[in-house]
Tab-separated table of C-alpha atoms and ligand atoms in Angstrom:
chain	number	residue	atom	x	y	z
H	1	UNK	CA	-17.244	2.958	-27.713
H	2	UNK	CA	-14.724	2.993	-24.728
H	3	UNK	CA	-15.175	0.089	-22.228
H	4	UNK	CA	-14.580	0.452	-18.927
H	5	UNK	CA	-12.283	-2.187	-16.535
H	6	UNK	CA	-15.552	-4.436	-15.162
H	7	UNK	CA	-12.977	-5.772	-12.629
H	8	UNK	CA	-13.354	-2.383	-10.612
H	9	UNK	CA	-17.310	-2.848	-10.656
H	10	UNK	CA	-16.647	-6.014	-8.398
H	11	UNK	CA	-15.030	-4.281	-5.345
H	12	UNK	CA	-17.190	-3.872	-2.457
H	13	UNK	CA	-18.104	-0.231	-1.580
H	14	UNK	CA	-15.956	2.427	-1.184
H	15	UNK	CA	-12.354	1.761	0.231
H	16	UNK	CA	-12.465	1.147	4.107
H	17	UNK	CA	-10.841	4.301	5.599
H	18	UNK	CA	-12.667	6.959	3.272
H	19	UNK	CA	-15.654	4.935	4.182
H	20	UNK	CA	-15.666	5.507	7.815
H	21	UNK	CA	-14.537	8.931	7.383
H	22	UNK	CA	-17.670	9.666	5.927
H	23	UNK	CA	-19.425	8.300	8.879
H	24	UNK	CA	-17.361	10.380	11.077
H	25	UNK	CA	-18.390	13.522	9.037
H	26	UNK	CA	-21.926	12.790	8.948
H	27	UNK	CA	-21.538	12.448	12.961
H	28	UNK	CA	-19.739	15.533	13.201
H	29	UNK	CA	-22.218	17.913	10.868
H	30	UNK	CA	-25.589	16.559	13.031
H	31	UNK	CA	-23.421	17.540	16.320
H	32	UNK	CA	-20.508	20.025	15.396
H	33	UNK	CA	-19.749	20.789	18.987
H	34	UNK	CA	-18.803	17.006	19.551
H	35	UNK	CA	-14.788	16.613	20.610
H	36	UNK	CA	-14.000	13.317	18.666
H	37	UNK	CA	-10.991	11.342	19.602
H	38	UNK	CA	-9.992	9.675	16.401
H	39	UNK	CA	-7.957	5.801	16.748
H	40	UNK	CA	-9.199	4.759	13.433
H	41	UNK	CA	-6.899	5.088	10.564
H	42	UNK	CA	-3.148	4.517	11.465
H	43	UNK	CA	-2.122	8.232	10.609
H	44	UNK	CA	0.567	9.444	12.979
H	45	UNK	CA	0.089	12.590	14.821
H	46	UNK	CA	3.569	13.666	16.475
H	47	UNK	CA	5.597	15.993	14.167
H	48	UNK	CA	8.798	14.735	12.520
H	49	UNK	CA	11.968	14.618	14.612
H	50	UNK	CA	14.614	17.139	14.545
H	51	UNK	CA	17.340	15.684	12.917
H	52	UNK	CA	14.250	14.805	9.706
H	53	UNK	CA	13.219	18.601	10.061
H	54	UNK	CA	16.954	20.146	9.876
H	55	UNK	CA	18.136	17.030	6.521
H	56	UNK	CA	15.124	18.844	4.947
H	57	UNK	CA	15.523	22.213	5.264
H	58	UNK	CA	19.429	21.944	3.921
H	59	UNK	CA	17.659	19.788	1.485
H	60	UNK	CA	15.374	23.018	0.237
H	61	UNK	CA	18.697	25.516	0.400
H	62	UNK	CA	20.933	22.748	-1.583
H	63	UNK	CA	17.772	23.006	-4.620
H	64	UNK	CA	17.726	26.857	-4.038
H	65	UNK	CA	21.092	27.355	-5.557
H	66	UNK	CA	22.357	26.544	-9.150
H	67	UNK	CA	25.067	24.499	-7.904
H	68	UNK	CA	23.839	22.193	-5.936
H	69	UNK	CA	20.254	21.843	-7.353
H	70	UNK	CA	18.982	18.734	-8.494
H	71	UNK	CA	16.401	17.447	-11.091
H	72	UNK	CA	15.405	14.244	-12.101
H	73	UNK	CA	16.788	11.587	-9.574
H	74	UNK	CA	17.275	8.256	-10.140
H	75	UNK	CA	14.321	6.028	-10.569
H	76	UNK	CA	15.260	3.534	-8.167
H	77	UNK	CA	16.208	6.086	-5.418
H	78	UNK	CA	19.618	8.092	-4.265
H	79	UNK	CA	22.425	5.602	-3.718
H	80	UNK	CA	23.370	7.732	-0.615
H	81	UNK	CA	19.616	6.462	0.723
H	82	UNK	CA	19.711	2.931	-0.827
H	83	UNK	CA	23.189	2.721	1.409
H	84	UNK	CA	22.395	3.376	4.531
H	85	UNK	CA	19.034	1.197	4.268
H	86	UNK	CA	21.286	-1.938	3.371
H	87	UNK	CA	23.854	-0.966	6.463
H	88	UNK	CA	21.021	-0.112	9.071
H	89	UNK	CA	18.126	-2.375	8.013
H	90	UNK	CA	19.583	-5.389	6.975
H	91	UNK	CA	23.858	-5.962	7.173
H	92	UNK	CA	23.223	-4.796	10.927
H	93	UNK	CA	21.230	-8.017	11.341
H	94	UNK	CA	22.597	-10.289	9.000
H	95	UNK	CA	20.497	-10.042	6.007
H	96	UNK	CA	22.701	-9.766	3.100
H	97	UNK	CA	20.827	-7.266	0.749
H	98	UNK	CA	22.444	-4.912	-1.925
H	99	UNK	CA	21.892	-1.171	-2.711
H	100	UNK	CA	20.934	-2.612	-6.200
H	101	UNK	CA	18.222	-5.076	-4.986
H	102	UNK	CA	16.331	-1.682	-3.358
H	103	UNK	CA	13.762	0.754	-4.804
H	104	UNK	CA	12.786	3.653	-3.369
H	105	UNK	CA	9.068	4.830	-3.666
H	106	UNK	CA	6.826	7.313	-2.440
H	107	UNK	CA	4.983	4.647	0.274
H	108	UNK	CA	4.038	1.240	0.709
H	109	UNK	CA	0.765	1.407	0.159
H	110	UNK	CA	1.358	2.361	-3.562
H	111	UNK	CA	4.330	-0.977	-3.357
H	112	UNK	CA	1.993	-3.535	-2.192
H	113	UNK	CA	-0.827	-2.368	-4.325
H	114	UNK	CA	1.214	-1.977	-7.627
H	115	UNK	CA	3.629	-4.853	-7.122
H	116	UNK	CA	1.258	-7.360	-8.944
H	117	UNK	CA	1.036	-5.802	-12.268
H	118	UNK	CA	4.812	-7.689	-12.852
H	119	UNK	CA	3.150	-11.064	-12.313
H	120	UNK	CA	0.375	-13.001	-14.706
H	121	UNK	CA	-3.387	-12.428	-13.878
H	122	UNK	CA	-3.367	-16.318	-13.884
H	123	UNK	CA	-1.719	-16.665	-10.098
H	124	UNK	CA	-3.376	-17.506	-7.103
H	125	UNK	CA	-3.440	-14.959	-4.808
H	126	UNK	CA	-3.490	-16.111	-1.068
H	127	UNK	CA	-4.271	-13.416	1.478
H	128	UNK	CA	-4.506	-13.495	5.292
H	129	UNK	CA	-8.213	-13.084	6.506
H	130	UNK	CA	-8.311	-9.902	8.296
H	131	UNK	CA	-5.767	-8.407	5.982
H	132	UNK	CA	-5.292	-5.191	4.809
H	133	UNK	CA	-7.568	-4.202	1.367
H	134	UNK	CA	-4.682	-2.920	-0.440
H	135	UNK	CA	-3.376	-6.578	-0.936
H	136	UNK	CA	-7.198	-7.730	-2.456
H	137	UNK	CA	-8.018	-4.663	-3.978
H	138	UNK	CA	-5.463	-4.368	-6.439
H	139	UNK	CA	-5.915	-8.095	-7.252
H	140	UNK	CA	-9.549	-7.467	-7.992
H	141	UNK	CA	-8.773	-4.351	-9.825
H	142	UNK	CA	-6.384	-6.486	-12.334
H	143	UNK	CA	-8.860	-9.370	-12.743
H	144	UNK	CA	-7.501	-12.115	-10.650
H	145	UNK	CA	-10.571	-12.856	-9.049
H	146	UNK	CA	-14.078	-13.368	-9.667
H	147	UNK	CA	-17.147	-11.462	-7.765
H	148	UNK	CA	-17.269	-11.384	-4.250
H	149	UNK	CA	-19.821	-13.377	-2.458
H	150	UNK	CA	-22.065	-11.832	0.296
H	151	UNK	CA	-19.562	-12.221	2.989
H	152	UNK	CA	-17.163	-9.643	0.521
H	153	UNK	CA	-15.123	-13.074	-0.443
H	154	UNK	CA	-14.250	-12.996	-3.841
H	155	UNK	CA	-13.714	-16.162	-5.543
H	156	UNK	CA	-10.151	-17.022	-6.870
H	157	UNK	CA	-8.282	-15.706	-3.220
H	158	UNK	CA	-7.289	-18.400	-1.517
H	159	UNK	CA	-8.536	-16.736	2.588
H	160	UNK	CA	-6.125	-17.743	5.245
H	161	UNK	CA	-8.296	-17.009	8.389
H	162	UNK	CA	-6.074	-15.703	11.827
H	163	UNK	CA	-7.674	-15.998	14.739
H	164	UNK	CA	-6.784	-15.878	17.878
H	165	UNK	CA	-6.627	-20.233	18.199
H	166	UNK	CA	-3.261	-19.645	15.505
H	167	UNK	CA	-2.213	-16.562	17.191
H	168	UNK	CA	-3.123	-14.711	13.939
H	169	UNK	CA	-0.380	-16.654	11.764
H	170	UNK	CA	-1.975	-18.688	9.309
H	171	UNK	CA	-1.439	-22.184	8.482
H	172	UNK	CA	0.004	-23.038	5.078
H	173	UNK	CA	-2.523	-23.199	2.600
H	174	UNK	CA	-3.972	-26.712	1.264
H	175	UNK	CA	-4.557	-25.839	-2.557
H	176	UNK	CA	-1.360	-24.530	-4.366
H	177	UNK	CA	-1.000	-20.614	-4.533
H	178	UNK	CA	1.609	-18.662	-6.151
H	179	UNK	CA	1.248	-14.879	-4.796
H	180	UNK	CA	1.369	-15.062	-0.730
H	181	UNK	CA	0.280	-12.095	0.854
H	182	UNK	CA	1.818	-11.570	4.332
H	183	UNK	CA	2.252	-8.439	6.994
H	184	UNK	CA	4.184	-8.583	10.109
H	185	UNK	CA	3.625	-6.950	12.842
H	186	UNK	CA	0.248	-7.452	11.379
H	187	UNK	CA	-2.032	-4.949	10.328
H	188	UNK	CA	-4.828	-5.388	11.661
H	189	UNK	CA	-4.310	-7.853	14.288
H	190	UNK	CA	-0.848	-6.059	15.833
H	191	UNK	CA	0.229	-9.717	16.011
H	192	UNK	CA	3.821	-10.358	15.181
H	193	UNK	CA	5.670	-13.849	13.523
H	194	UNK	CA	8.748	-15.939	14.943
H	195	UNK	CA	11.221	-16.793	12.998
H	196	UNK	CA	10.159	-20.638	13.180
H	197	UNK	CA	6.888	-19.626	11.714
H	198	UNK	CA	8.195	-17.429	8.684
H	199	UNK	CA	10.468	-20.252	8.060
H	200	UNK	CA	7.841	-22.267	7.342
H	201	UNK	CA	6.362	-19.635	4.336
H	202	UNK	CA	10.044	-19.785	2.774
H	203	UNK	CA	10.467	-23.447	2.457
H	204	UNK	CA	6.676	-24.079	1.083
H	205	UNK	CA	7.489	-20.901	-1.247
H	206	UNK	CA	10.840	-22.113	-2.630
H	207	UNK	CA	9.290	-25.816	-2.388
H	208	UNK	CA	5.742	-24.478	-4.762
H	209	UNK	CA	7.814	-22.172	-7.094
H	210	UNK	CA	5.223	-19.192	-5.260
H	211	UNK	CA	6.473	-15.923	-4.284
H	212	UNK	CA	5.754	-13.909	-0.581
H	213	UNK	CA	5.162	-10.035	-0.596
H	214	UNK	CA	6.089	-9.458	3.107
H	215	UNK	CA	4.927	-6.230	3.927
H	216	UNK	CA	7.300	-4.969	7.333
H	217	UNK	CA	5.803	-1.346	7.230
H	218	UNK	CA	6.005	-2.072	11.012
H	219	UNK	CA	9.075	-3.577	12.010
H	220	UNK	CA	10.086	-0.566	14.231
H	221	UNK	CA	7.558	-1.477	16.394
H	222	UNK	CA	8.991	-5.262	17.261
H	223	UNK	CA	10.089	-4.013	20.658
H	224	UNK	CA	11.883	-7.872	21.393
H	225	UNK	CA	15.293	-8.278	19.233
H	226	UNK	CA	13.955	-12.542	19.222
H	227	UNK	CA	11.528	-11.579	16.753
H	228	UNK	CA	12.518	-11.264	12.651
H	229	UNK	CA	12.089	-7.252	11.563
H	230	UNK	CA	12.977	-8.853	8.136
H	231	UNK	CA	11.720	-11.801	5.993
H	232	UNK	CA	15.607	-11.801	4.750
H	233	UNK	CA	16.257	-12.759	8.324
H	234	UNK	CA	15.037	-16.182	7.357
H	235	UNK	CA	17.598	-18.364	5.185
H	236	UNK	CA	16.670	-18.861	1.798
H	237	UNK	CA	14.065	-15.832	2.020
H	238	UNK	CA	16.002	-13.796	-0.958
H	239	UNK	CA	14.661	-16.351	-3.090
H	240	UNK	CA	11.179	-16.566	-1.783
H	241	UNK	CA	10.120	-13.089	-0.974
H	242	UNK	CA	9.809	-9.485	-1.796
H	243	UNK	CA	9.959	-7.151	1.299
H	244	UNK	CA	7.518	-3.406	1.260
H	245	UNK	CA	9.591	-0.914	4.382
H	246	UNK	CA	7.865	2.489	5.209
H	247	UNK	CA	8.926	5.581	6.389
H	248	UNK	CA	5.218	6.621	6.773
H	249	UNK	CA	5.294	4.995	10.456
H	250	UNK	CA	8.948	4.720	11.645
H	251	UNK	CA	9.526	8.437	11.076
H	252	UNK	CA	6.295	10.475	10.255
H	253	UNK	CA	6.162	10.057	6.630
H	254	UNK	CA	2.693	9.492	6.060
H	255	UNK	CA	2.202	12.958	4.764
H	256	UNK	CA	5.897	13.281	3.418
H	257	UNK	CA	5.871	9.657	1.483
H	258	UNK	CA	8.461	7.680	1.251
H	259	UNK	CA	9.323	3.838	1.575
H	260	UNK	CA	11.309	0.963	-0.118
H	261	UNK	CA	10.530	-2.572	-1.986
H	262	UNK	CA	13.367	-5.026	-1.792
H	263	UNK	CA	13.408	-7.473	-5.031
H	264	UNK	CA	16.572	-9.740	-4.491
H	265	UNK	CA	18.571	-10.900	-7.644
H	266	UNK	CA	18.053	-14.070	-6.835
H	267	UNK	CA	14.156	-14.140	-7.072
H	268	UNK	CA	12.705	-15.579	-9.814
H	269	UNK	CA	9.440	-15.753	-11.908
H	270	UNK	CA	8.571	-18.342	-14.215
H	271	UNK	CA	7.105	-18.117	-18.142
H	272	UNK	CA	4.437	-20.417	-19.539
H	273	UNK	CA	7.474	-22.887	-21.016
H	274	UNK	CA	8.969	-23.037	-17.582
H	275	UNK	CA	11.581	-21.030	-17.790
H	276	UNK	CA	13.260	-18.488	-15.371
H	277	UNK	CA	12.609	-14.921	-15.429
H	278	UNK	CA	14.397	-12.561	-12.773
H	279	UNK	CA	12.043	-10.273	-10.944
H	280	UNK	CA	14.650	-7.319	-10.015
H	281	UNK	CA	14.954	-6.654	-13.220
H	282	UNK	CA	11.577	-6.332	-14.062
H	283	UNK	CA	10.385	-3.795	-11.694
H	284	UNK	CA	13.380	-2.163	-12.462
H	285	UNK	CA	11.574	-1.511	-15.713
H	286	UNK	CA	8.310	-0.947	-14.942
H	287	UNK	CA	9.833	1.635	-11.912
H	288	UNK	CA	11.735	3.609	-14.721
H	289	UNK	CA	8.723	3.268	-17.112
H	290	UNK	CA	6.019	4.576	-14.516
H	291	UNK	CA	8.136	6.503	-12.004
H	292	UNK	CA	10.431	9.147	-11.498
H	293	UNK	CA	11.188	8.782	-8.047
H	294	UNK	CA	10.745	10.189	-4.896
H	295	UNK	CA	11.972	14.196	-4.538
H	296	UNK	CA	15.212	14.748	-3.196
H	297	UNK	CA	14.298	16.587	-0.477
H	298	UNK	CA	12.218	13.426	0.768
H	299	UNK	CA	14.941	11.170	0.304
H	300	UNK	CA	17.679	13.522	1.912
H	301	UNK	CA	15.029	13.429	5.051
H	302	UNK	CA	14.450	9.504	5.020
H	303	UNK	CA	18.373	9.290	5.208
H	304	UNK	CA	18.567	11.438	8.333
H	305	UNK	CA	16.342	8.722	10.022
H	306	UNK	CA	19.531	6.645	9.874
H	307	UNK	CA	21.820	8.853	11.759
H	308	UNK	CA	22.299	8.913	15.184
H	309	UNK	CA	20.212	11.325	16.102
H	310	UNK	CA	17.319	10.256	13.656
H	311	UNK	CA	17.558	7.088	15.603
H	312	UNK	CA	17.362	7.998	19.082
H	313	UNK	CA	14.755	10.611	18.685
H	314	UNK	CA	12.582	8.370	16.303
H	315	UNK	CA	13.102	6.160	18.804
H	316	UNK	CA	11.270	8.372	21.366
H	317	UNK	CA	8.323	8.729	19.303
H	318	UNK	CA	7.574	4.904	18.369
H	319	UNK	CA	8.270	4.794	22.751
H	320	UNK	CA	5.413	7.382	22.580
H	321	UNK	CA	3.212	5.566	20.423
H	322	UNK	CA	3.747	2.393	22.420
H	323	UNK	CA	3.040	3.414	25.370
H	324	UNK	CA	-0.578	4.149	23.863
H	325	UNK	CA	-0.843	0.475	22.784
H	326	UNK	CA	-0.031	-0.126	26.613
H	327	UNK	CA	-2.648	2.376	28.058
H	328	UNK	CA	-5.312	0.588	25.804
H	329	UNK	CA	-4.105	-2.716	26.601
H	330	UNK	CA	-4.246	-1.878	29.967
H	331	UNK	CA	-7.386	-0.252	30.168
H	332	UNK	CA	-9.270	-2.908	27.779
H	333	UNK	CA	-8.181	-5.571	29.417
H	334	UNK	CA	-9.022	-4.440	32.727
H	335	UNK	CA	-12.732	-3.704	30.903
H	336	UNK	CA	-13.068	-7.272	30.642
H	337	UNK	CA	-12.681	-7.678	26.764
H	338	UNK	CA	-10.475	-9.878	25.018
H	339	UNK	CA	-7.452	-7.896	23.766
H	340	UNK	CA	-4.692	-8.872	20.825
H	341	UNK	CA	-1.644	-7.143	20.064
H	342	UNK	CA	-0.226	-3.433	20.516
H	343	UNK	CA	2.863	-5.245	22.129
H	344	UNK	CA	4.992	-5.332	19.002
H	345	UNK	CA	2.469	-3.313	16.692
H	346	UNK	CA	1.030	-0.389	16.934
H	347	UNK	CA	-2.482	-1.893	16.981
H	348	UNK	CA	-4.648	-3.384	19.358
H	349	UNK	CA	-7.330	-6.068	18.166
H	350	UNK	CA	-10.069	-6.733	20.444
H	351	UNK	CA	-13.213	-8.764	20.253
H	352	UNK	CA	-16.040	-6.586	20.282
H	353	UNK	CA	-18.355	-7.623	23.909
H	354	UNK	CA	-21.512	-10.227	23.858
H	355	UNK	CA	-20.965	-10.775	20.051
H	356	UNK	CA	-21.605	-7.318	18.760
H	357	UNK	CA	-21.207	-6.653	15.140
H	358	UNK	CA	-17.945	-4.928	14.090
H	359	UNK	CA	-20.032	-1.636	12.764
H	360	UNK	CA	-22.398	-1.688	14.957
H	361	UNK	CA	-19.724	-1.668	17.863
H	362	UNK	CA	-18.168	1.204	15.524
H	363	UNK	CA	-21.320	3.039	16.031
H	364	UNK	CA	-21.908	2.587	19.351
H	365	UNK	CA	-18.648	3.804	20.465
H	366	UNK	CA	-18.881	7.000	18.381
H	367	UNK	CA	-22.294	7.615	18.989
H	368	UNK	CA	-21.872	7.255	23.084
H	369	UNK	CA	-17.864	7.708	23.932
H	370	UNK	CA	-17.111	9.966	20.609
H	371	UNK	CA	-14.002	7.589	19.753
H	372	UNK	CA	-13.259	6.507	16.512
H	373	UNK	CA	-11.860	3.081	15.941
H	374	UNK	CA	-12.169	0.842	12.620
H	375	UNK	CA	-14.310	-2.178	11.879
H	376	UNK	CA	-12.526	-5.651	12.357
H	377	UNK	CA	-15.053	-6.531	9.143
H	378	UNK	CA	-13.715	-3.991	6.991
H	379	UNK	CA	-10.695	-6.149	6.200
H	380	UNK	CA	-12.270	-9.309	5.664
H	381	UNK	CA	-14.846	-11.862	6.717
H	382	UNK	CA	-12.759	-13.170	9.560
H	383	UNK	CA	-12.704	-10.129	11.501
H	384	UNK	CA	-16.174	-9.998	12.218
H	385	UNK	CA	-16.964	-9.342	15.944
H	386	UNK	CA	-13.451	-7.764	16.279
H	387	UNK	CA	-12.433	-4.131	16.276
H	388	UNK	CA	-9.011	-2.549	15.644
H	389	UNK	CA	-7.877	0.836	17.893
H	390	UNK	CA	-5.027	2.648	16.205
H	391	UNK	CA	-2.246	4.008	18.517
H	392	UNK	CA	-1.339	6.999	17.426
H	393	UNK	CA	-2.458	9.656	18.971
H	394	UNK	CA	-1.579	11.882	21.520
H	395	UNK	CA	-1.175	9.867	25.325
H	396	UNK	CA	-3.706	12.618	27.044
H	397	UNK	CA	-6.172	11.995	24.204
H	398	UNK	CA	-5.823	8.172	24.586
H	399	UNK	CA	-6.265	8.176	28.122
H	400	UNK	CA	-8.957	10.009	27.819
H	401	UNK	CA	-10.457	7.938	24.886
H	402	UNK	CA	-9.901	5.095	27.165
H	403	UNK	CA	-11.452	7.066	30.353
H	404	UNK	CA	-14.981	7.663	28.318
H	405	UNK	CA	-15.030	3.432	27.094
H	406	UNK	CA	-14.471	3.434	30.998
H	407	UNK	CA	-17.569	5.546	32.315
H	408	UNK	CA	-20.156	5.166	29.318
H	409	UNK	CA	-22.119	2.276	28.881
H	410	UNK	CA	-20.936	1.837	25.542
H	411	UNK	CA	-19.487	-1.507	26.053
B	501	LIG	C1	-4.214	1.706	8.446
B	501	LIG	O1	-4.833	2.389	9.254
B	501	LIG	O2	-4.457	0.504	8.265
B	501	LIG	C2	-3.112	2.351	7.692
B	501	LIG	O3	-3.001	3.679	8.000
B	501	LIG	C3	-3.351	2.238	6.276
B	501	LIG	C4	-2.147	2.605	5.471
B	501	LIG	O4	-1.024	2.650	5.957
B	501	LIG	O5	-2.380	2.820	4.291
């Protein structure tokens, strides 16, 4: 008789962004003619840049002809790729990384959530609380935790609540943890952590033999050059922490895929007798085991982000998408509501008025302005009463998003 994996009959309901586009759908079939303005899910909606669009295309002719066509890459990306990451994203500010220390992938999403297979289902995972399901997910999927209680808390994660009384960095935990989940600029929140504060998670890492998976999938977005766009900016970091990058946000990728895991030599795991076990090597083998990397043609477009061109017009775009977070800030504030982030993020947290319920404030505002947003709830006990707007999306249909929370009495 073939079992099935109980652990995945613990998860609560369906995954959080599938789940509200159900809602949306249902909405949408009872009233077709209904012009929706959607700041849920963080999906970007401006095309990719020229310089992305023209790598690609000479990309596709290079594969059209027998001499320059390419099969199987490398499993661990093009070296051409794994180069100019190391000079843009880390030697320009200081971080001494290696091509050989990167791994290319097809997102970071797929990173954060398959990262954990390398490490014993014994650890204790510690997870911000909001924090983004991927990290708990996976860890409930490979039987780290127990069930959840009614709140959606499983037992076995160690919750780090962020509010806005620790500016939405958490304090270090009290009980010992060895897998440290953390995300800055943070998704949800949009908040963002200084350099004094990440120092903090390296020492009590290297100090309690635990590792941190850093998740930056939103560096681009640190618009002050004070704040750390890399855990590696931190001393001693290569031998506390594994780093996730995207492409998906920086440059359009989320429907092309591509993004990078950093595992530094130095980084170390430990067996049951206490000895050392190097981590880069590892994924290395579970990469070339389970993946055959990302398509040329991808990775021939994610180096064009690096030239100068890439840069300045990606640059334009994340300006674009920015000046969204301002608009809402702007406009929320002005509203009266408390408002967090979208200054370094592309996110704006705000707590929902007189209390509300995140879903039912999700309701309300599609049912009476038509605007989409996502649940502060739906990643984790902590963000009840709070409600995340996405911004990306076109200005006109932000301002006007903004306009209808203005004039309805939806709030
Ligand atoms: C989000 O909206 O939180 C993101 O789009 C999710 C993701 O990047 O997978």
């Amino acid at each position: 008789m073939i079992s099935v994996n109980e652990h995945f009959l613990k998860l609560k309901a369906g995954y959080l962004f599938p789940e509200i586009g159900r809602r949306v759908a249902a909405f949408s079939k009872a009233d077709p003619d209904v012009n929706i303005i959607r700041l849920g899910i963080g999906d970007v909606t401006e095309p990719l840049v020229p310089a992305i669009i023209e790598a690609m295309h000479k990309a596709v002719d290079e594969m059209a002809s027998a001499e320059t066509f390419r099969g199987y890459g490398p499993e661990q990306g093009y070296a051409f790729l794994r180069e100019a990451i190391v000079e843009h994203d880390y030697r320009a500010r200081q971080a001494d990384i290696s091509p050989d220390e990167i791994f290319i992938s097809d997102g970071a999403k797929c990173d954060t959530g398959n990262l954990q297979e390398i490490f014993s289902v014994d650890n204790t995972v510690a997870v911000t609380d909001p924090v983004y399901p991927v990290y708990v997910d996976t860890n409930v999927m490979a039987g780290r935790t127990g069930q959840a209680d009614q709140a959606g808390r499983y037992s076995n994660i160690v919750y780090m609540p962020c509010t806005a009384e620790n500016n939405f960095v958490p304090e270090l935990p009290k009980e010992p943890v060895d897998m440290i989940y953390l995300c800055y600029p943070n998704n949800p929140t949009g908040a963002t952590a200084t350099r004094e504060q990440l120092k903090k998670w390296v020492d009590y890492a290297i100090a309690n033999k635990a590792i941190i998976l850093y998740d930056a999938a939103y560096e681009a977005f640190i618009q002050d050059q004070t704040i750390p766009r890399s855990i590696y900016e931190i001393e001693g970091a290569k031998k506390a922490a594994i780093e996730f990058r995207s492409f998906s946000k920086t440059a359009g990728f989320t429907g092309v895929r591509c993004a990078f895991t950093v595992v530094p030599k130095d980084l170390v795991a430990y067996k049951k007798d206490g000895s050392a076990v190097e981590l880069n090597g590892i994924w290395n083998r579970r990469q070339s085991t389970k993946f055959n990397g990302v398509s040329y043609i991808t990775q021939a477009a994610a180096a064009a982000v690096y030239t100068p061109e890439g840069q300045t017009q990606i640059r334009r775009v994340i300006d674009l998408y920015m000046g969204n977070a301002k608009m809402m800030r702007d406009a929320l504030t002005a509203l009266g509501l408390s408002v967090y982030g979208g200054l370094h993020a592309p996110y704006v947290w705000l707590k929902t008025p007189d209390g509300v319920g995140s879903w039912e404030f999700f309701d309300r505002l599609l049912n009476k302005a038509h605007v989409v947003g996502t649940p502060g709830v739906g990643f984790g006990a902590a963000g009840e009463g709070y409600f995340r707007l996405s911004a990306f999306n076109h200005p006109d249909k932000v301002a006007d998003a903004m306009k209808r929370m203005e004039s309805l009495d939806c709030l």
